[in-house]
Tab-separated table of C-alpha atoms in Angstrom:
chain	number	residue	atom	x	y	z
X	246	UNK	CA	-0.063	0.093	-0.064
X	247	UNK	CA	1.018	3.926	-1.656
X	248	UNK	CA	1.198	5.813	2.236
X	249	UNK	CA	-0.218	8.525	1.522
X	250	UNK	CA	-3.534	6.716	0.791
X	251	UNK	CA	-5.892	7.605	-0.463
X	252	UNK	CA	-4.585	10.192	-3.663
X	253	UNK	CA	-7.083	13.168	-3.817
X	254	UNK	CA	-7.485	13.345	-7.985
X	255	UNK	CA	-7.722	17.347	-9.708
X	256	UNK	CA	-11.003	18.609	-10.164
X	257	UNK	CA	-12.482	17.873	-12.069
X	258	UNK	CA	-11.307	14.697	-13.217
X	259	UNK	CA	-12.440	10.504	-12.500
X	260	UNK	CA	-9.821	7.929	-12.592
X	261	UNK	CA	-10.292	7.008	-16.165
X	262	UNK	CA	-9.810	10.980	-17.590
X	263	UNK	CA	-6.709	10.695	-14.678
X	264	UNK	CA	-4.984	7.747	-16.095
X	265	UNK	CA	-5.761	9.287	-20.075
X	266	UNK	CA	-3.810	12.195	-18.440
X	267	UNK	CA	-1.300	10.463	-16.519
X	268	UNK	CA	-0.386	8.388	-20.042
X	269	UNK	CA	-0.880	11.939	-22.127
X	270	UNK	CA	1.801	13.363	-19.386
X	271	UNK	CA	4.090	9.735	-19.796
X	272	UNK	CA	3.774	8.793	-23.309
X	273	UNK	CA	7.197	7.016	-23.396
X	274	UNK	CA	7.241	6.115	-19.672
X	275	UNK	CA	3.552	4.460	-18.488
X	276	UNK	CA	2.259	1.890	-20.013
X	277	UNK	CA	-1.669	0.869	-18.652
X	278	UNK	CA	-4.425	-1.571	-18.720
X	279	UNK	CA	-7.962	-1.012	-17.256
X	280	UNK	CA	-8.678	-4.812	-15.518
X	281	UNK	CA	-11.993	-3.859	-14.386
X	282	UNK	CA	-14.697	-0.959	-14.266
X	283	UNK	CA	-12.596	1.636	-11.631
X	284	UNK	CA	-9.570	-0.180	-11.925
X	285	UNK	CA	-6.394	-0.207	-13.357
X	286	UNK	CA	-2.378	-2.002	-13.747
X	287	UNK	CA	0.378	0.196	-14.437
X	288	UNK	CA	3.949	0.310	-14.687
X	289	UNK	CA	6.063	3.496	-14.650
X	290	UNK	CA	9.814	3.606	-15.763
X	291	UNK	CA	11.764	6.213	-13.862
X	292	UNK	CA	13.409	9.268	-16.002
X	293	UNK	CA	16.761	8.137	-14.347
X	294	UNK	CA	19.341	5.721	-15.627
X	295	UNK	CA	20.584	3.641	-13.194
X	296	UNK	CA	24.645	3.987	-12.688
X	297	UNK	CA	24.793	0.445	-15.152
X	298	UNK	CA	21.817	1.741	-17.057
X	299	UNK	CA	18.808	0.038	-17.103
X	300	UNK	CA	16.004	2.487	-15.360
X	301	UNK	CA	14.170	1.676	-12.200
X	302	UNK	CA	10.046	0.322	-12.364
X	303	UNK	CA	7.077	0.968	-10.314
X	304	UNK	CA	4.236	-0.992	-10.878
X	305	UNK	CA	0.996	-2.155	-8.986
X	306	UNK	CA	-2.625	-1.223	-8.900
X	307	UNK	CA	-4.785	1.963	-8.226
X	308	UNK	CA	-8.386	1.555	-8.016
X	309	UNK	CA	-11.074	4.268	-7.512
X	310	UNK	CA	-12.867	4.650	-4.008
X	311	UNK	CA	-14.890	7.649	-4.955
X	312	UNK	CA	-14.951	9.797	-7.809
X	313	UNK	CA	-12.323	12.030	-6.524
X	314	UNK	CA	-9.705	9.599	-4.719
X	315	UNK	CA	-7.794	7.096	-5.784
X	316	UNK	CA	-5.992	3.983	-3.595
X	317	UNK	CA	-2.452	2.258	-4.920
X	318	UNK	CA	-1.878	-0.852	-3.900
X	319	UNK	CA	0.439	-4.036	-4.813
X	320	UNK	CA	3.203	-1.718	-5.576
X	321	UNK	CA	6.432	-3.269	-6.703
X	322	UNK	CA	9.963	-1.824	-8.025
X	323	UNK	CA	11.498	-3.680	-10.815
X	324	UNK	CA	14.855	-3.361	-11.801
X	325	UNK	CA	14.140	-3.261	-15.301
X	326	UNK	CA	17.812	-4.422	-18.004
X	327	UNK	CA	15.357	-2.533	-20.554
X	328	UNK	CA	15.765	1.248	-22.129
X	329	UNK	CA	12.126	2.332	-22.415
X	330	UNK	CA	13.880	4.922	-24.644
X	331	UNK	CA	14.300	2.387	-27.621
X	332	UNK	CA	10.850	0.510	-26.764
X	333	UNK	CA	12.505	-2.600	-24.816
X	334	UNK	CA	11.062	-3.041	-21.554
X	335	UNK	CA	12.635	-6.780	-21.102
X	336	UNK	CA	11.923	-7.619	-17.307
X	337	UNK	CA	15.267	-7.752	-15.502
X	338	UNK	CA	13.969	-8.437	-12.243
X	339	UNK	CA	11.683	-8.110	-9.260
X	340	UNK	CA	12.279	-6.530	-6.385
X	341	UNK	CA	10.022	-7.890	-3.412
X	342	UNK	CA	8.916	-8.202	-1.157
X	343	UNK	CA	11.173	-4.960	0.320
X	344	UNK	CA	13.470	-3.983	2.831
X	345	UNK	CA	12.527	-0.667	4.461
X	346	UNK	CA	15.907	1.056	2.767
X	347	UNK	CA	14.391	-0.157	-0.836
X	348	UNK	CA	11.001	0.369	-0.234
X	349	UNK	CA	11.576	3.889	0.669
X	350	UNK	CA	14.926	4.979	-1.752
X	351	UNK	CA	13.376	2.897	-5.239
X	352	UNK	CA	9.966	2.288	-4.653
X	353	UNK	CA	8.212	5.327	-2.701
X	354	UNK	CA	10.502	8.192	-4.941
X	355	UNK	CA	9.012	5.594	-8.479
X	356	UNK	CA	5.775	6.222	-7.535
X	357	UNK	CA	5.950	10.105	-6.071
X	358	UNK	CA	7.596	10.831	-9.135
X	359	UNK	CA	4.014	8.796	-11.310
X	360	UNK	CA	2.280	11.015	-8.736
X	361	UNK	CA	3.165	14.282	-10.307
X	362	UNK	CA	1.327	16.779	-11.128
X	363	UNK	CA	1.557	16.897	-15.548
X	364	UNK	CA	3.776	19.933	-16.170
X	365	UNK	CA	4.604	19.074	-19.976
X	366	UNK	CA	3.904	16.368	-21.908
X	367	UNK	CA	8.147	14.357	-22.194
């Protein structure tokens, strides 16, 4: 579970509009699929690569709690030995269960980056 649940959506957005806005915000770094009416699975690749040149990613589920809030859960970090910039997304190794240090240094920064309000299309 994400420690800052529930996440309040921007005014006028439901989970579907918000996920669409996120896909527009991160067209190359976010993948998602709707798994039921109020629930999505997502994988988000961080902006910066690791020192080995691979990308860290986080994946999980998002469900709508009501028309204004969502909940993020079943979150896992991945060190992906792929490169989203050339559309290669091979899984390199899921991390989990994580230690508190890995959770704070790998997973939460990835989730926080994903949740950043849109600035411009990347």
